[in-house]
Short mmCIF file of C-alpha atoms in Angstrom, two decimals:
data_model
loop_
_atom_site.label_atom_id
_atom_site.label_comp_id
_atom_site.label_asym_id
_atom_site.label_seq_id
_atom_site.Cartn_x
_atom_site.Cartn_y
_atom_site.Cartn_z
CA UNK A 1 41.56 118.09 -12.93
CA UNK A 2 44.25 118.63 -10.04
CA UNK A 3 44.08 122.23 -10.27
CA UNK A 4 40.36 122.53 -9.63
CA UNK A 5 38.91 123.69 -6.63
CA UNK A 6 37.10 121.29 -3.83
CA UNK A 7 33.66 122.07 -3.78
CA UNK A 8 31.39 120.82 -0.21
CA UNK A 9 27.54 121.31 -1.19
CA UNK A 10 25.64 121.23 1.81
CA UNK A 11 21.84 120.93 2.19
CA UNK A 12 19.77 122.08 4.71
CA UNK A 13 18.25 119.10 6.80
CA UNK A 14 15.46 121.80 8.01
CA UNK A 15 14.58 123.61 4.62
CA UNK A 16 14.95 120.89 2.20
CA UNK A 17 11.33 119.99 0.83
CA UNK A 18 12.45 117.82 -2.19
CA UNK A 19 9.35 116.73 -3.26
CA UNK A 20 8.04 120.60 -3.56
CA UNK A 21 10.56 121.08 -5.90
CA UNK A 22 11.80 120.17 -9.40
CA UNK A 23 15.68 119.26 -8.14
CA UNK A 24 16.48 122.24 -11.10
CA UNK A 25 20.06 120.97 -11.82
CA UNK A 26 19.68 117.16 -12.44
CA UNK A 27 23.28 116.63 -13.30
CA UNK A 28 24.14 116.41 -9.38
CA UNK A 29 21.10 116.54 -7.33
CA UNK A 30 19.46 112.72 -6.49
CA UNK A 31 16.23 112.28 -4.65
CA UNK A 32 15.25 108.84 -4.09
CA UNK A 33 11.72 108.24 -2.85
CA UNK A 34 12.35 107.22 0.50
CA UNK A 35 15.11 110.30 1.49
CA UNK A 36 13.70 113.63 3.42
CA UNK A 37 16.21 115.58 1.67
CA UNK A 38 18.02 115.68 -1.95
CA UNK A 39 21.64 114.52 -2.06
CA UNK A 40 24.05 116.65 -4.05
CA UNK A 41 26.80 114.45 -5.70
CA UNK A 42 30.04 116.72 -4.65
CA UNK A 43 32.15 114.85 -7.29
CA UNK A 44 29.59 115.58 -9.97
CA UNK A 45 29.15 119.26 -9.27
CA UNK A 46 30.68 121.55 -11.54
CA UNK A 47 29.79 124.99 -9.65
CA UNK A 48 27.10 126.48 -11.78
CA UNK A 49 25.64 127.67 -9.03
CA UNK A 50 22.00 126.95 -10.84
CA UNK A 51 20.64 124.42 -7.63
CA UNK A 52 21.63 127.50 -5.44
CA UNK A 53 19.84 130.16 -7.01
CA UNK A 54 16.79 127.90 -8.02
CA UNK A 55 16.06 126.36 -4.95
CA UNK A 56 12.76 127.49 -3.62
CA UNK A 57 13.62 127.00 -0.02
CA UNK A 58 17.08 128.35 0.07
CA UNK A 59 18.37 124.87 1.54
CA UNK A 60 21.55 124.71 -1.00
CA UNK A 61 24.70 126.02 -0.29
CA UNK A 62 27.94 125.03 -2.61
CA UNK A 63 30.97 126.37 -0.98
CA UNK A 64 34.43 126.04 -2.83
CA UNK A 65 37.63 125.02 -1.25
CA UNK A 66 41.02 125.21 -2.16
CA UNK A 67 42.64 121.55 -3.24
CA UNK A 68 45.11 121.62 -0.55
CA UNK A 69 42.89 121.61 2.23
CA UNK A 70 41.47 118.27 0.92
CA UNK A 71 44.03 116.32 2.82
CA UNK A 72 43.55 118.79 6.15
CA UNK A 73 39.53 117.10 7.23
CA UNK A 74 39.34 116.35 10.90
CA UNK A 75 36.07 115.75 11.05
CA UNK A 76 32.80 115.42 8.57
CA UNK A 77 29.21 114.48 9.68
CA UNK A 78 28.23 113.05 6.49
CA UNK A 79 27.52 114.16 2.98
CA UNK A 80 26.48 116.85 2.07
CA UNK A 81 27.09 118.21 5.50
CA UNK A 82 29.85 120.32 7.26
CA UNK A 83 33.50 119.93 6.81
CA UNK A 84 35.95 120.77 9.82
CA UNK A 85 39.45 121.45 8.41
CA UNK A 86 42.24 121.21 11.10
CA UNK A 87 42.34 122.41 14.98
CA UNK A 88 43.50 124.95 16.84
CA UNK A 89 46.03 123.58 19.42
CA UNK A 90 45.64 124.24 23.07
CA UNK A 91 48.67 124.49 25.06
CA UNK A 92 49.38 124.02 28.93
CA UNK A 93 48.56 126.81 30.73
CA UNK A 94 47.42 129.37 27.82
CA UNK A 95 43.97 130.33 27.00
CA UNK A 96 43.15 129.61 23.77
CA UNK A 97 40.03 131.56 22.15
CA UNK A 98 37.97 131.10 19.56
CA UNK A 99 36.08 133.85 18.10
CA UNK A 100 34.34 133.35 14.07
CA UNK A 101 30.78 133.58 12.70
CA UNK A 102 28.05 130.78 13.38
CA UNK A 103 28.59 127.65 11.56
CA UNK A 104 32.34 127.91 11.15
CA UNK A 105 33.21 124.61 13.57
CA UNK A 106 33.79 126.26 16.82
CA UNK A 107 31.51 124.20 18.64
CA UNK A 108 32.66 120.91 16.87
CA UNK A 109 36.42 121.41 17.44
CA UNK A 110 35.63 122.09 21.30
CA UNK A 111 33.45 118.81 21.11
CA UNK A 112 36.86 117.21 19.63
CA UNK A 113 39.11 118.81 21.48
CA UNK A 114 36.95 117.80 25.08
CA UNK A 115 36.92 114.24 24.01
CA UNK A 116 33.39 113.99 23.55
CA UNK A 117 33.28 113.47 19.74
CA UNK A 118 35.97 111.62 17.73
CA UNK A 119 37.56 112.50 14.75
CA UNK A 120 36.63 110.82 11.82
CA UNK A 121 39.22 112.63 9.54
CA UNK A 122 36.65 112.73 6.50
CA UNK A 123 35.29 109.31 6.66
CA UNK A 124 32.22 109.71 7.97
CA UNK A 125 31.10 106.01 6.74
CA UNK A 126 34.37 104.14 7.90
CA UNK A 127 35.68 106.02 10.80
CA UNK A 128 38.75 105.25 12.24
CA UNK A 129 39.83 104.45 15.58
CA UNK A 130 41.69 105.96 18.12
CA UNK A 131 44.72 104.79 16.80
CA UNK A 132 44.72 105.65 13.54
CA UNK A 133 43.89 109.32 14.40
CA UNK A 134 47.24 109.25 16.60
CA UNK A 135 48.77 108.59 13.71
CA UNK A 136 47.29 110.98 11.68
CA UNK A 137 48.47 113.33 14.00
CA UNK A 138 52.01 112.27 14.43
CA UNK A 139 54.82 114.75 14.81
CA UNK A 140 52.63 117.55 15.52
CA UNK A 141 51.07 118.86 19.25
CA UNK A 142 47.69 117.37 19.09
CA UNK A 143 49.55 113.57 18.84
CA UNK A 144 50.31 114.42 22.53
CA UNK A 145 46.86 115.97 23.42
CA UNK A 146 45.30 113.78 22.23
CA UNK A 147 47.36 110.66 24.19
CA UNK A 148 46.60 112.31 27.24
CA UNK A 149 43.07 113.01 26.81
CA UNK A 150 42.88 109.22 26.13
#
C-alpha cells in the first residue's frame, strides 16, 4: 500500500451535470441529492480510469502523483480540487519567473507568496494558522519570507 501512487481526482465545478449522468464507476463517485457536482472519494479510487473516459461532460480528471510529494502540499482548495505542491523561493533582489501551462499553480503560489491567500498545507477543512505554517517551514528560506511578509 506504501508503494502506490497518490492519485488527486478533480471535477470540474463548470462541466459537472451529475444528475445527466449515470456516475459510471460507483465504487468512488458519490452524488448526494443536494450537491451540484459528484464527489470522487480519492482514497477509494483505484485508477481505472473508467469515470474519465465515461463521463459525458468531460468534467473528470484523475491525475497520479508520486507518494513522496504527499508530505510536500502547500495549499489545497478542497476536495476534489487542485493541489499546490511546494514554492518557488524568491530571493532579495533577484527576479524570480514563472513560466508553465494553465492550471499548474502559478497564480496560486503568487497569491501565497503576496500574502493574500494563506497556506493551508493540505487541510483545506482545518487550516492552520500563521504559526503553524512557520513551522512547517522551519529551516528553510520561506520561514524568513514568510516572517517578514507578516
Amino acid at each position: 500500500m506504501s508503494d502506490r501512487l497518490t492519485r488527486i481526482a478533480i471535477v470540474s465545478n463548470d462541466r459537472c451535470k451529475p444528475k445527466k449522468c449515470r456516475q459510471e464507476c460507483r465504487l468512488c463517485i458519490e452524488v448526494s441529492s443536494a450537491s451540484k457536482i459528484a464527489y470522487i472519494s480519492e482514497e477509494l479510487c483505484i485508477g481505472c480510469g473508467i469515470c474519465v473516459k465515461k463521463c459525458p461532460f468531460e468534467a473528470i480528471q484523475i491525475i497520479n502523483l508520486p507518494k513522496d510529494l504527499d508530505k510536500d502540499t502547500t495549499h489545497r482548495y478542497g476536495p476534489n480540487t487542485f493541489k499546490l505542491h511546494r514554492l518557488p523561493v524568491p530571493r532579495p533582489g533577484q527576479v524570480l519567473g514563472l513560466v508553465g501551462t494553465n492550471g499548474i499553480g502559478k497564480s496560486t503560489a503568487l497569491k501565497v507568496l503576496a500574502g493574500k491567500l494563506k497556506p493551508n498545507l493540505g487541510r483545506f477543512t482545518n487550516p492552520p494558522d500563521w504559526q503553524e505554517i512557520l513551522t512547517y517551514f522551519r529551516g528553510s528560506e520561506l520561514q524568513n519570507y514568510f516572517t517578514r511578509i507578516l
